[in-house]
XYZ file of C-alpha atoms in Angstrom:
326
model
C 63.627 17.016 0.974
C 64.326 15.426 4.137
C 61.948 17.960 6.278
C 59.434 17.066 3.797
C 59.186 13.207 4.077
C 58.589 12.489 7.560
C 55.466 14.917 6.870
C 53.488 12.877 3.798
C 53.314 9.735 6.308
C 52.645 11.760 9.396
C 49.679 13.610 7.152
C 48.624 10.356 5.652
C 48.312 8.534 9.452
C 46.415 11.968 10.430
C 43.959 11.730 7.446
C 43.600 7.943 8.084
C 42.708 8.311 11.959
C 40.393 10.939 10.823
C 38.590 8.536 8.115
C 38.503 6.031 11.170
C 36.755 8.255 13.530
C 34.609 9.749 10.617
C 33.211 6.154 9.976
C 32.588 5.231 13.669
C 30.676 8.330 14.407
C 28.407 7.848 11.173
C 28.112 4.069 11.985
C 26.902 4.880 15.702
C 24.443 7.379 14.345
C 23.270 4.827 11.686
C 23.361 2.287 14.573
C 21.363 4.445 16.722
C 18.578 5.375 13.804
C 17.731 1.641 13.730
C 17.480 0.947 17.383
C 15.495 3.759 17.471
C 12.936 3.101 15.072
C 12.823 -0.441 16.864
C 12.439 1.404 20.434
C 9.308 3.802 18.197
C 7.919 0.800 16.924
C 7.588 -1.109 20.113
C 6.486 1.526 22.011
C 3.573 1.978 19.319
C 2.915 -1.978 19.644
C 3.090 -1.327 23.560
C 0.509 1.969 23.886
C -2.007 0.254 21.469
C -1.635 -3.468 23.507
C -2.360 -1.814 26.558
C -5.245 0.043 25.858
C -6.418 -2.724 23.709
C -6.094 -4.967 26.956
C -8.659 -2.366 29.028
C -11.380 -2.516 26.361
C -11.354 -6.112 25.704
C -11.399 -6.915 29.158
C -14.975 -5.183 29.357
C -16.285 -6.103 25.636
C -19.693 -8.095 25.974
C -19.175 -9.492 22.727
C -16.623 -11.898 20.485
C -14.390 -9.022 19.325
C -13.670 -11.035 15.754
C -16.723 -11.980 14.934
C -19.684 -9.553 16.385
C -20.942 -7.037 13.527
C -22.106 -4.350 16.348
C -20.036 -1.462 17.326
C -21.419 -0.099 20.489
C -18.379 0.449 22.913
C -19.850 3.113 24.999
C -23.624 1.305 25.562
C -23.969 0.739 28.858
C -23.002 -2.990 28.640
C -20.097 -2.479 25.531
C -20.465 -4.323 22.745
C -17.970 -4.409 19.776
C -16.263 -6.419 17.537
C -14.256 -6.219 13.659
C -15.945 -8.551 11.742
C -17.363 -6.130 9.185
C -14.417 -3.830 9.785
C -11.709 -6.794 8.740
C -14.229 -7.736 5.978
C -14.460 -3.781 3.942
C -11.012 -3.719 4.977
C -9.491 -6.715 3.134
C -12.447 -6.748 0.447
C -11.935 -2.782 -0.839
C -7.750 -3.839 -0.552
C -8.547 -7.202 -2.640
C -10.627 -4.787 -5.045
C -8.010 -2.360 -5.354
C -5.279 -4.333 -6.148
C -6.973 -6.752 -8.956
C -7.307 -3.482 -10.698
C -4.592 -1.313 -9.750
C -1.357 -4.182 -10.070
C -1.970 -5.114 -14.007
C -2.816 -1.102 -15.149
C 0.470 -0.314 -12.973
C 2.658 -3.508 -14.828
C 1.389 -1.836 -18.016
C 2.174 1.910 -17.744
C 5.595 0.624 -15.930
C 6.143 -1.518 -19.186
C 4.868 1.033 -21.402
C 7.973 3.951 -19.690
C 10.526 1.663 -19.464
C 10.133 -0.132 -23.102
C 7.832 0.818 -25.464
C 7.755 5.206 -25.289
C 10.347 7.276 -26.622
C 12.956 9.186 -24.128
C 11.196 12.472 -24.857
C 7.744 10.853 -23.711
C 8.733 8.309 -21.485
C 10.155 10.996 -19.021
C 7.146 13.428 -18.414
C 4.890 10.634 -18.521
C 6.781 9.419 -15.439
C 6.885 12.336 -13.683
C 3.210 12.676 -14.388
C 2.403 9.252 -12.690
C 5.279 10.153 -10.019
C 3.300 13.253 -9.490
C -0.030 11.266 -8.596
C 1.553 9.715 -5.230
C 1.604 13.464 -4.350
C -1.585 14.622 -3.740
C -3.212 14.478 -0.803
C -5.888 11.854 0.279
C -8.283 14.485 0.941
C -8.504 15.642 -2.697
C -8.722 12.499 -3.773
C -11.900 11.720 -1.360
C -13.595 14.905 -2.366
C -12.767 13.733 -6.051
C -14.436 10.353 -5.351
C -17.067 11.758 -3.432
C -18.345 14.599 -6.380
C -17.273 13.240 -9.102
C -16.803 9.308 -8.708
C -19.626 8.333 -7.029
C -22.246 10.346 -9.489
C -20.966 8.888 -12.681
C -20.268 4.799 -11.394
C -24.707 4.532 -11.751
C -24.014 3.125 -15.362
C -21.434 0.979 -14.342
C -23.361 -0.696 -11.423
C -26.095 -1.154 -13.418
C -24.367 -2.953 -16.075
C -22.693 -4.786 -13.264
C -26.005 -5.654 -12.084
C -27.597 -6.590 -15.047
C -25.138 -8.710 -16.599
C -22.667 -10.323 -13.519
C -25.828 -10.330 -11.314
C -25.850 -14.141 -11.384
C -22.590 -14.270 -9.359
C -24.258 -13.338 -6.238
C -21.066 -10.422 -5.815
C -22.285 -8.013 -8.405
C -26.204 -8.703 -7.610
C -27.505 -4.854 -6.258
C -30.601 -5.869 -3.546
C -31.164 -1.844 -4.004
C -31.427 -0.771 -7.320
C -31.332 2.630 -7.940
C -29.183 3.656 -4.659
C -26.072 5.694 -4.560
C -22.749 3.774 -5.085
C -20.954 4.791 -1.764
C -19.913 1.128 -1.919
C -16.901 -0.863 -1.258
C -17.223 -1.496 -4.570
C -16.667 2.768 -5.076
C -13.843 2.716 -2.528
C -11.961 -0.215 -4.244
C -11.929 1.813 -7.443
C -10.478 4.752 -5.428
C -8.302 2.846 -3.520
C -6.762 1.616 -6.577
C -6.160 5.291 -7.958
C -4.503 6.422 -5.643
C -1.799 3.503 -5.133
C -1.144 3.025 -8.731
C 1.768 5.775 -8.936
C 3.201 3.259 -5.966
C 2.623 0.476 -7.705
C 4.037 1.598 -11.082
C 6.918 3.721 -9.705
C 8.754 0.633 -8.226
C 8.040 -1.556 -11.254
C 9.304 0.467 -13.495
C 12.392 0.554 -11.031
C 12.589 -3.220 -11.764
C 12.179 -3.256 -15.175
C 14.651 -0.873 -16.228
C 17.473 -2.775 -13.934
C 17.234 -5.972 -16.240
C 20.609 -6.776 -17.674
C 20.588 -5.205 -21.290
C 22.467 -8.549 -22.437
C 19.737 -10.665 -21.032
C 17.521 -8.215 -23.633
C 19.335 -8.114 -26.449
C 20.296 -12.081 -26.438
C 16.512 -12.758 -26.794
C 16.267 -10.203 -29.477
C 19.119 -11.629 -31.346
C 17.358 -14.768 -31.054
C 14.176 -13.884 -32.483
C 12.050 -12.695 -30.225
C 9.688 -9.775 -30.448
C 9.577 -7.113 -28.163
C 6.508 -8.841 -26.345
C 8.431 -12.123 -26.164
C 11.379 -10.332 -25.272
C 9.521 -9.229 -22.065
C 7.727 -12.371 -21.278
C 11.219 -14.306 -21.442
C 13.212 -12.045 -19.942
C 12.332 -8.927 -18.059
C 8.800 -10.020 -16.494
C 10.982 -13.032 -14.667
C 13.752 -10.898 -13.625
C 11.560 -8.566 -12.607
C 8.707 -10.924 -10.487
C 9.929 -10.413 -7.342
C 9.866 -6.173 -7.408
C 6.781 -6.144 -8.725
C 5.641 -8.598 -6.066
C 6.686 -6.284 -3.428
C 5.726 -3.025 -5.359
C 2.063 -4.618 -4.979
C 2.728 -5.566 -1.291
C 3.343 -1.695 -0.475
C 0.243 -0.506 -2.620
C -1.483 -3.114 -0.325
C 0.158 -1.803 2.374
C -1.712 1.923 1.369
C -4.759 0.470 0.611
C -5.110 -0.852 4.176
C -4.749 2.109 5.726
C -6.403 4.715 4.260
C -8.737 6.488 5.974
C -9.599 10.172 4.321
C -10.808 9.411 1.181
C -12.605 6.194 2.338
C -14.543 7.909 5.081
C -15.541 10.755 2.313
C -16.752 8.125 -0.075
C -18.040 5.247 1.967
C -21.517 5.435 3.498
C -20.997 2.857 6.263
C -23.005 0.759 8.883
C -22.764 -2.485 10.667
C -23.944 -4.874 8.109
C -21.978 -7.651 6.653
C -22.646 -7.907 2.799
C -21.618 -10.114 -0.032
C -23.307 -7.540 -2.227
C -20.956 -5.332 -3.286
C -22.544 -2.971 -4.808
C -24.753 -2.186 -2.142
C -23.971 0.388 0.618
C -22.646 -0.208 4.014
C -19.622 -1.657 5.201
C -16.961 0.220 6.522
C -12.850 0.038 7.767
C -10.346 0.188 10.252
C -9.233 3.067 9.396
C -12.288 4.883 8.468
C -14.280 3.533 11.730
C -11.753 5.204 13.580
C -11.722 8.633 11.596
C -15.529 8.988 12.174
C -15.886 7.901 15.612
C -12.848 8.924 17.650
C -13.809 12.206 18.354
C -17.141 11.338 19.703
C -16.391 8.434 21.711
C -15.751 8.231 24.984
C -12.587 6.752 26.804
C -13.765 3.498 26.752
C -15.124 3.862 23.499
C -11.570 5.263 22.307
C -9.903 2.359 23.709
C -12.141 0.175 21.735
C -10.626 2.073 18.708
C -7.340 1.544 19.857
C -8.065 -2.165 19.925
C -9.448 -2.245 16.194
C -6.223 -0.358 15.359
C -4.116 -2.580 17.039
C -5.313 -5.476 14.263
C -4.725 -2.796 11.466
C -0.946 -2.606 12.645
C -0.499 -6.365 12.819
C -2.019 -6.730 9.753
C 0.249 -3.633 7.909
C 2.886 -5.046 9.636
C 2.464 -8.674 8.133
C 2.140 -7.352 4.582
C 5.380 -5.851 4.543
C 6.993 -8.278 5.960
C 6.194 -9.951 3.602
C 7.386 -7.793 1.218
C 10.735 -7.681 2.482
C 10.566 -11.698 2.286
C 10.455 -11.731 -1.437
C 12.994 -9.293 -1.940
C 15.243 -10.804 0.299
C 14.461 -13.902 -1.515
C 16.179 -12.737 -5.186
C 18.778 -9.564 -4.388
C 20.135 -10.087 -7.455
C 16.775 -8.289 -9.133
C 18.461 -4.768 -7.564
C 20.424 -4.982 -10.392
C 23.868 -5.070 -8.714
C 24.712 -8.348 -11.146
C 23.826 -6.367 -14.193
């Protein structure tokens, strides 16, 4: 008995030193992870600064607001104006569409479908986030494109007035930013819908069921109480779709015919992105060309940058919507 007691507080001071060191090591590690990502990050914003500083040093032209793209002419001309316009327009496009189809389907899992449906519907949408952006540009490019004729048309003939929807070439194929909004919108709706749905099903039951016992219908019951709660998440669900949507390059450069002329028309062809500009030209260009590129991307990372940011902004705004008050 008395060999046996000094030993439970020498093994309990044994265990405790080794929790101690345990939780040091994993919080230097964790430590570490973040400074590193910092130390990735600014080396990224550093590389693409630098060689963003060569090019613009040599451009002929107003880099935000020239239409050419001629970096390797013998006097280099080049700027982002129609770049930053497809790039924000097929984004603005995408999201108008994609944000209130993802709010329903997220709605539709978390409240309205039985358990036995609700569940491989979700994986289903889940599953969408998974395939690659090639597939879907070759899916935009055979079968998208083809079959939007009717829709432009009707766009045309009936929205025409709005100057927007008015096609200045009737009859030619929709590789529009129009097309690539559509697309874009696709393929960040299982984003979009996963993290909603997320939000949704975190709302405090009792916040639920006191509407219901006050009255309410189902729809009421969402507009009062879980659409509130659940602003903020879907707010930043649609700030990483945006995020996407910015960025993508495959599938735009498959579906988008593109050229250096600024349109309000969006159903007619031309345009073109950040990230597609780059795709198609980087191989073929030549240094100075490439560090052109590297400037246009450099306004693409500022830009994806600023939009989640932002994101993180409005979550940090309401924590509570994480659902640790529930």
């Amino acid at each position: 008995m008395t060999s046996s007691s000094p030993a439970g507080p020498r093994g309990r001071e044994r265990r405790k030193r080794d929790s101690r060191v345990g939780d040091k090591i994993f919080m230097n590690l964790s430590r570490g992870s973040g400074i590193l990502l910092l130390v990735v990050m600014a080396a990224i914003a550093g590389f693409l600064t630098w060689r963003s500083g060569i090019a613009l040093s040599k451009n002929e032209g107003n880099f935000l607001t020239t239409f050419e793209w001629t970096p390797d002419a013998p006097k280099p001309v080049f700027g982002i104006a129609v770049l930053a316009f497809g790039t924000i327009v097929s984004a603005l496009i995408a999201m108008a569409i994609a944000v209130p189809v993802a709010i329903g389907i997220a709605l539709f899992i978390s409240h309205y479908a039985p358990r036995r449906i609700a569940q491989p519907f979700a994986y289903l949408v889940d599953l969408l986030a998974a395939v690659p952006s090639i597939i879907y540009g070759l899916w935009g490019a055979l079968f998208l494109v083809p079959h939007l004729d009717g829709l432009t048309s009707w766009l045309d003939q009936y929205l025409g007035w709005t100057y927007v929807f008015d096609q200045s070439r009737a009859g030619t194929t929709p590789r529009t930013l129009f097309t690539v909004g559509i697309l874009l919108a696709i393929m960040i709706l299982p984003i979009i819908t996963a993290v909603s749905r997320e939000v949704f099903r975190q709302v405090p039951r009792m916040h639920e069921e006191a509407a219901l016992a006050l009255g309410a219908t189902r729809w009421e019951m969402i507009r009062t109480a879980v659409l509130p709660f659940g602003r903020p998440g879907i707010i930043s669900a649609s700030m990483l779709g945006l995020g996407r949507a910015l960025g993508e390059t495959i599938a735009v450069a498959v579906v988008l015919s593109s050229n250096s002329v600024l349109s309000l028309h969006l159903l007619d062809p031309g345009g073109g992105t950040f990230a597609q500009n780059i795709a198609l030209k980087f191989n073929e260009a030549q240094p100075f060309g490439r560090d052109a590129l590297m400037a246009s991307g450099l306004v693409l990372f500022v830009i994806t940058l600023l939009v989640n940011g932002a994101a993180r902004l409005i979550v940090a705004r309401r924590k509570e919507y994480s659902g640790a008050n529930a």
